[in-house]
PDB file of C-alpha atoms in Angstrom:
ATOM      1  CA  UNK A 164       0.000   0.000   0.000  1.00 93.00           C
ATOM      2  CA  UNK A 165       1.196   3.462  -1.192  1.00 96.00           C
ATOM      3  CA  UNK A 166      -0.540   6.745   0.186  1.00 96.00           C
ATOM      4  CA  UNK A 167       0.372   9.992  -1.999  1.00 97.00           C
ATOM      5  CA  UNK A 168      -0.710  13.178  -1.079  1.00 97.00           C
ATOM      6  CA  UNK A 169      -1.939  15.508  -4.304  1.00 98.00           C
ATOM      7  CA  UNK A 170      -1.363  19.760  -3.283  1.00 97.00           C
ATOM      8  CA  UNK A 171      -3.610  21.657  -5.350  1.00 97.00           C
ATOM      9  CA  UNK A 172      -3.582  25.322  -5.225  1.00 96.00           C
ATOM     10  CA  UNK A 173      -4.508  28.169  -7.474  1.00 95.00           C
ATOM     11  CA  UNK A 174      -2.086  29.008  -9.859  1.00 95.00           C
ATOM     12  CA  UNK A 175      -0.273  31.960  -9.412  1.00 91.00           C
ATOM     13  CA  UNK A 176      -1.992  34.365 -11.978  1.00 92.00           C
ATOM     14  CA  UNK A 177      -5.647  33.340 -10.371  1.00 93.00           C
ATOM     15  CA  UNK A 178      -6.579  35.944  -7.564  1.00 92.00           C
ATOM     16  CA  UNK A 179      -7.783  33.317  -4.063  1.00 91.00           C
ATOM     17  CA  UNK A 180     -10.635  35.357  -2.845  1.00 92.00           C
ATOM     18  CA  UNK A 181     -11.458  32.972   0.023  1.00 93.00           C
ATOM     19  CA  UNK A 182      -7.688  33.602   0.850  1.00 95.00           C
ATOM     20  CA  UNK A 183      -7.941  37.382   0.948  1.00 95.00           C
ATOM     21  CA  UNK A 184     -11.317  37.155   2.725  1.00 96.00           C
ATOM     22  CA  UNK A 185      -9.570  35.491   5.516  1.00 96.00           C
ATOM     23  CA  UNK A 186      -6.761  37.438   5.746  1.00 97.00           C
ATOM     24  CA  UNK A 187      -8.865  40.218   6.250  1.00 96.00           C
ATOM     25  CA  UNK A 188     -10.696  38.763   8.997  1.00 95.00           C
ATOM     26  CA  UNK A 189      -7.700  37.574  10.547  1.00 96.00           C
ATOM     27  CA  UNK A 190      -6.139  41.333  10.536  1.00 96.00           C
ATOM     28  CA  UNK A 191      -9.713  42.322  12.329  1.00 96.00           C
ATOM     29  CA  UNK A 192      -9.137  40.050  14.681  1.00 93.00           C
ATOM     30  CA  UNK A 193      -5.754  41.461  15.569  1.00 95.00           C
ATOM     31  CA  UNK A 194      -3.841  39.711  14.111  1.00 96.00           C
ATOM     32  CA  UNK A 195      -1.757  42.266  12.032  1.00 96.00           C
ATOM     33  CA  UNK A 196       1.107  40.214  11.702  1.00 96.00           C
ATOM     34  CA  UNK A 197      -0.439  38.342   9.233  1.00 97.00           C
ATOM     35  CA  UNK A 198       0.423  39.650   5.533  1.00 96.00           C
ATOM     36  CA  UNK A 199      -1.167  36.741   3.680  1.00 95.00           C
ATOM     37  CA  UNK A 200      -3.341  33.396   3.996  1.00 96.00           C
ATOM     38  CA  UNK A 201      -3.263  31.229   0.884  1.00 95.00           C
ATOM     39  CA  UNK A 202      -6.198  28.610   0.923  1.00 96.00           C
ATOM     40  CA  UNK A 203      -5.057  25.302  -0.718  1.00 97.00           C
ATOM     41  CA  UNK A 204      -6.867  21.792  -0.819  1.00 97.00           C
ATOM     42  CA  UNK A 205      -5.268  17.847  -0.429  1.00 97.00           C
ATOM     43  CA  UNK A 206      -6.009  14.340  -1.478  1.00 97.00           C
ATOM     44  CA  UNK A 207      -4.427  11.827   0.655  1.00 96.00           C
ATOM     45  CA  UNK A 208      -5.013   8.969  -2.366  1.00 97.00           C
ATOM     46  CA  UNK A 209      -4.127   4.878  -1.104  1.00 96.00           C
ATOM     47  CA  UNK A 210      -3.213   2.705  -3.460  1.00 96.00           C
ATOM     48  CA  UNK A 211      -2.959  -1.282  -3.040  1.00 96.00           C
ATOM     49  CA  UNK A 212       0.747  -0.257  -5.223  1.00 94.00           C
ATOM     50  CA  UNK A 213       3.869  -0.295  -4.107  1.00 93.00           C
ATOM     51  CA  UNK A 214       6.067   0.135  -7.444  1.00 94.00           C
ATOM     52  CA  UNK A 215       6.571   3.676  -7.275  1.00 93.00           C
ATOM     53  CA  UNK A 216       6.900   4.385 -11.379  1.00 95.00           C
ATOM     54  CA  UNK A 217       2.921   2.751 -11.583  1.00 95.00           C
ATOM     55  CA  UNK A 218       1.729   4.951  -8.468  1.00 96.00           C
ATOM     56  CA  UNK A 219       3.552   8.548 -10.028  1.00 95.00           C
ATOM     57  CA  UNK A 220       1.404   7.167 -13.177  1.00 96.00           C
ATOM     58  CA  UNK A 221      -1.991   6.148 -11.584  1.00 96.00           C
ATOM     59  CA  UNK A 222      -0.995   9.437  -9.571  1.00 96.00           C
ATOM     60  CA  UNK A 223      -0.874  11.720 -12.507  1.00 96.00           C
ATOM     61  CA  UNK A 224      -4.128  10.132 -14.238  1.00 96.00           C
ATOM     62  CA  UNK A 225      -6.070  10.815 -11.380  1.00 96.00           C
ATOM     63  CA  UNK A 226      -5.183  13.929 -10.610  1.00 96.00           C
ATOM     64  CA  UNK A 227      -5.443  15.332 -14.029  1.00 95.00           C
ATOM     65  CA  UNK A 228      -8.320  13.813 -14.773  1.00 93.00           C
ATOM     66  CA  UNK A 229     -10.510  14.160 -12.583  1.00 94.00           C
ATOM     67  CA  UNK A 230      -8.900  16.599  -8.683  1.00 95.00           C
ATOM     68  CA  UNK A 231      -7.254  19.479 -10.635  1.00 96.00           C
ATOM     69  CA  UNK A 232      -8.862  21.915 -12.974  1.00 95.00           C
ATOM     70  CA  UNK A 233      -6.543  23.038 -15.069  1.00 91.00           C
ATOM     71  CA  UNK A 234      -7.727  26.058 -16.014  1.00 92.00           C
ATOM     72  CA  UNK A 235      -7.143  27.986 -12.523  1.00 94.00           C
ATOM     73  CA  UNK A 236      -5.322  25.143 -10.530  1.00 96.00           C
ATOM     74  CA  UNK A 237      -1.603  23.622 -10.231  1.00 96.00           C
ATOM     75  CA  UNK A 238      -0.881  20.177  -8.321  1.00 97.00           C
ATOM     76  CA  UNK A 239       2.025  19.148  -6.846  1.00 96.00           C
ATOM     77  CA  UNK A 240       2.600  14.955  -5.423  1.00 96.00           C
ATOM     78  CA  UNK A 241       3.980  14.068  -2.157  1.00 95.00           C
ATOM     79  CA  UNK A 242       4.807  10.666  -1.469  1.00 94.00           C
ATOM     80  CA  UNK A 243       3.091   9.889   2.659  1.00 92.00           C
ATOM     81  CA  UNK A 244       3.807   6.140   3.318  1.00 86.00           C
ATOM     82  CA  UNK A 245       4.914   3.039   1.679  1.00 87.00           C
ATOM     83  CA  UNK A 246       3.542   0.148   3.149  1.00 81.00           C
ATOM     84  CA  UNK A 247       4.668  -3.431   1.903  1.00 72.00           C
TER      85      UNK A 247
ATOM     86  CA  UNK B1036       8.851  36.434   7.573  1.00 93.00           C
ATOM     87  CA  UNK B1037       7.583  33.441   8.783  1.00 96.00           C
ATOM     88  CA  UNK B1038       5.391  30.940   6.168  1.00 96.00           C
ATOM     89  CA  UNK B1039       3.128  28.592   8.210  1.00 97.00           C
ATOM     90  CA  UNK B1040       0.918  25.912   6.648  1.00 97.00           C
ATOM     91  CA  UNK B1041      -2.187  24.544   8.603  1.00 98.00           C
ATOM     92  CA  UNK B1042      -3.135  21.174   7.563  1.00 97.00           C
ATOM     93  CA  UNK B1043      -7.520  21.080   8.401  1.00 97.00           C
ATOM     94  CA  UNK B1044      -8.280  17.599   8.052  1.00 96.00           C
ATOM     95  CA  UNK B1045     -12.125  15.593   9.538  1.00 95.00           C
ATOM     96  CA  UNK B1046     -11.387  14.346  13.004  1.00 95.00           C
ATOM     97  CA  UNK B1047     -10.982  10.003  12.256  1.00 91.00           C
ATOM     98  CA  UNK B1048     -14.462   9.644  13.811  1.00 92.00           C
ATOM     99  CA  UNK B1049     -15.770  11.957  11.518  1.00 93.00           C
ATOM    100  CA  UNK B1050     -17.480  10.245   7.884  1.00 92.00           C
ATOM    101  CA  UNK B1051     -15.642  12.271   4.767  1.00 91.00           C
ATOM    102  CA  UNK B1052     -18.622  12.251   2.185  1.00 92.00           C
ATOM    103  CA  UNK B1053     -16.165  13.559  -0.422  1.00 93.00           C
ATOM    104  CA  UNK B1054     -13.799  11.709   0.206  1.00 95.00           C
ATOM    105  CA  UNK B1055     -15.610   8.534  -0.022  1.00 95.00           C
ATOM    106  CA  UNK B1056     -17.571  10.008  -3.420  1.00 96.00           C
ATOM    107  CA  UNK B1057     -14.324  10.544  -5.173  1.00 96.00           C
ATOM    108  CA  UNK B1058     -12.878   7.370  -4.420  1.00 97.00           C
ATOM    109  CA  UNK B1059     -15.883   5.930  -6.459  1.00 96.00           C
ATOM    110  CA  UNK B1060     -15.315   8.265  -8.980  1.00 95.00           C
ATOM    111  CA  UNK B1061     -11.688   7.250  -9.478  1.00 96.00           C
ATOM    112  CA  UNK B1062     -12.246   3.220  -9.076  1.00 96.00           C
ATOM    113  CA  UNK B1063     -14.926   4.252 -11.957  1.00 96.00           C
ATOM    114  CA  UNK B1064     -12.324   5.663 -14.276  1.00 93.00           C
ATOM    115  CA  UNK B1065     -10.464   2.108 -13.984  1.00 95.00           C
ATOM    116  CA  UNK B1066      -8.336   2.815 -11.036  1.00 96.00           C
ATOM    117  CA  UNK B1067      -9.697   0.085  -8.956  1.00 96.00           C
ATOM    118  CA  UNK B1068      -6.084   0.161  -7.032  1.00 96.00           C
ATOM    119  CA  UNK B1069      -7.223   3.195  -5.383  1.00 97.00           C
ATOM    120  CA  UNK B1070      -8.670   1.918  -2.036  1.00 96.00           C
ATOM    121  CA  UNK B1071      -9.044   5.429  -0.137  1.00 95.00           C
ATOM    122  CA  UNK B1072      -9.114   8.652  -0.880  1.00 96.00           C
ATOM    123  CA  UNK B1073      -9.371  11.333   2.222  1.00 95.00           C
ATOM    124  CA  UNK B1074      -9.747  15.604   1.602  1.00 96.00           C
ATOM    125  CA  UNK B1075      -8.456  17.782   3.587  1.00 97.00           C
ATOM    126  CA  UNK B1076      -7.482  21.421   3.309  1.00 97.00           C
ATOM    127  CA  UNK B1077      -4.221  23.750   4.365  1.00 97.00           C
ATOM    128  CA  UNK B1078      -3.915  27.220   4.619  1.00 97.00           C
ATOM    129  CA  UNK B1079      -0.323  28.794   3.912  1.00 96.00           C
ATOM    130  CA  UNK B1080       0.287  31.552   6.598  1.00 97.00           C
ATOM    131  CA  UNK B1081       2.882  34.644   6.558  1.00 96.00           C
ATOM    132  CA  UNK B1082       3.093  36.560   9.127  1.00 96.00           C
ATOM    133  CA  UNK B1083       6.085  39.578   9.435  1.00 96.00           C
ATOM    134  CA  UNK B1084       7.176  38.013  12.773  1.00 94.00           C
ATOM    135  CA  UNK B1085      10.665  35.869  13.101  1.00 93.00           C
ATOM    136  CA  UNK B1086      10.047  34.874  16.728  1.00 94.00           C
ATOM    137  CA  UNK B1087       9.116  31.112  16.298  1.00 93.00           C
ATOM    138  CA  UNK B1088       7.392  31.319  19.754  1.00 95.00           C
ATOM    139  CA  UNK B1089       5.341  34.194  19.303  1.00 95.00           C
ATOM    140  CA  UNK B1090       4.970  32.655  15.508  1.00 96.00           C
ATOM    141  CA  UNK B1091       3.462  29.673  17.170  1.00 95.00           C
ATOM    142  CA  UNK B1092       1.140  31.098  19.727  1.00 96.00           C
ATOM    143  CA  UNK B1093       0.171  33.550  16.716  1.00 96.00           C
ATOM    144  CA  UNK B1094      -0.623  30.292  14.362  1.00 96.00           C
ATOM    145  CA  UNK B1095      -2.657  28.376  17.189  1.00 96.00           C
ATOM    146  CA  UNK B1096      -4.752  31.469  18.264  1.00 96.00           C
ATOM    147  CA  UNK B1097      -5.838  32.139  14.670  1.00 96.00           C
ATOM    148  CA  UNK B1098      -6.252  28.103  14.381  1.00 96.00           C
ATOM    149  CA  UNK B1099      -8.520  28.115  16.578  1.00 95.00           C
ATOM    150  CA  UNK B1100     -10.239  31.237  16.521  1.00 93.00           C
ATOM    151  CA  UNK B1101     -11.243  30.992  13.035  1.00 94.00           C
ATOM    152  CA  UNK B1102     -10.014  28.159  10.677  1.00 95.00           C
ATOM    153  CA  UNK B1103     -10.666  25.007  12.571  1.00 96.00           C
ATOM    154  CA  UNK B1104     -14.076  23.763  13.407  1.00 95.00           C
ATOM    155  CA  UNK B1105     -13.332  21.937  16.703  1.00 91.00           C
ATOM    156  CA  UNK B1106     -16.766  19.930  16.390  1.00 92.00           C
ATOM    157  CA  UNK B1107     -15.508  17.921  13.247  1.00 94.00           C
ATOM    158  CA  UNK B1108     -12.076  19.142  12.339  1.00 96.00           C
ATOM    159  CA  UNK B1109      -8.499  18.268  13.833  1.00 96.00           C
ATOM    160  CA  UNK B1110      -5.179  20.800  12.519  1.00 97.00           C
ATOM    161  CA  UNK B1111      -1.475  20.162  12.084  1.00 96.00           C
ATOM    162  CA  UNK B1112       0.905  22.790  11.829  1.00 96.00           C
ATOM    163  CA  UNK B1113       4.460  22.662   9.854  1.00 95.00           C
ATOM    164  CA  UNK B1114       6.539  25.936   9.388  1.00 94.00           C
ATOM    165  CA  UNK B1115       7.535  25.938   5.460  1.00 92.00           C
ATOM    166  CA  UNK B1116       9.770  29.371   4.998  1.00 86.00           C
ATOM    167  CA  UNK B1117      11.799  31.682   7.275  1.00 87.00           C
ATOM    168  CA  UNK B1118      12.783  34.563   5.773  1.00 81.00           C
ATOM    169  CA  UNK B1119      15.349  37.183   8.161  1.00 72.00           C
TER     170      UNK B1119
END
């Protein structure tokens, strides 16, 4: 077993309005230290797969076919556990 | 400046409806290796303060107070940049 976890944030271009939204409640709140809160989401994906090459392809497939919408998003891949 | 990221997942006890709905999804698409998939979202935090302390007190405060809903949700913390 293989767990992967899949990063997606906006790309860099698209404005995060939730993100801006909270940094400006987290300034009301007092907490002016804070210059900026970017909002990101994660898929922690298992896989009964343990040779790494297949899970960075199954991976990929998934997340570009169906987690990550291209047209605002970016993904990055972070490999959790290996479990034989 | 300090970059923080918050990882907001469901506490264990807590049923992931997404989660569980995308899983299907993929093991539709033919990736019947995927046995679990589990959402969760993180929030990237900068704050102009270099005192890790006061960075951490800082993080858990607005944790608490506004990003994390105790009732369902559990948070991780892990510091990503420090700028001088």
């Amino acid at each position: 077993m293989t767990t992967v976890r899949i990063y997606v944030t906006y790309k860099p271009s698209v404005f995060d309005p939730q993100g801006a939204a909270i940094t400006d409640s987290v300034n009301s709140l007092g907490h002016t230290e804070v210059k900026q809160i970017v909002v990101g989401k994660f898929f922690d994906v298992t896989l009964d797969e343990n040779d790494l090459d297949k899970v960075e392809e199954d991976v990929k497939d998934i997340a570009e076919s169906l987690l990550v919408n291209f047209n605002m998003e970016t993904y990055k891949t972070e490999i959790l556990e290996e479990k034989a």
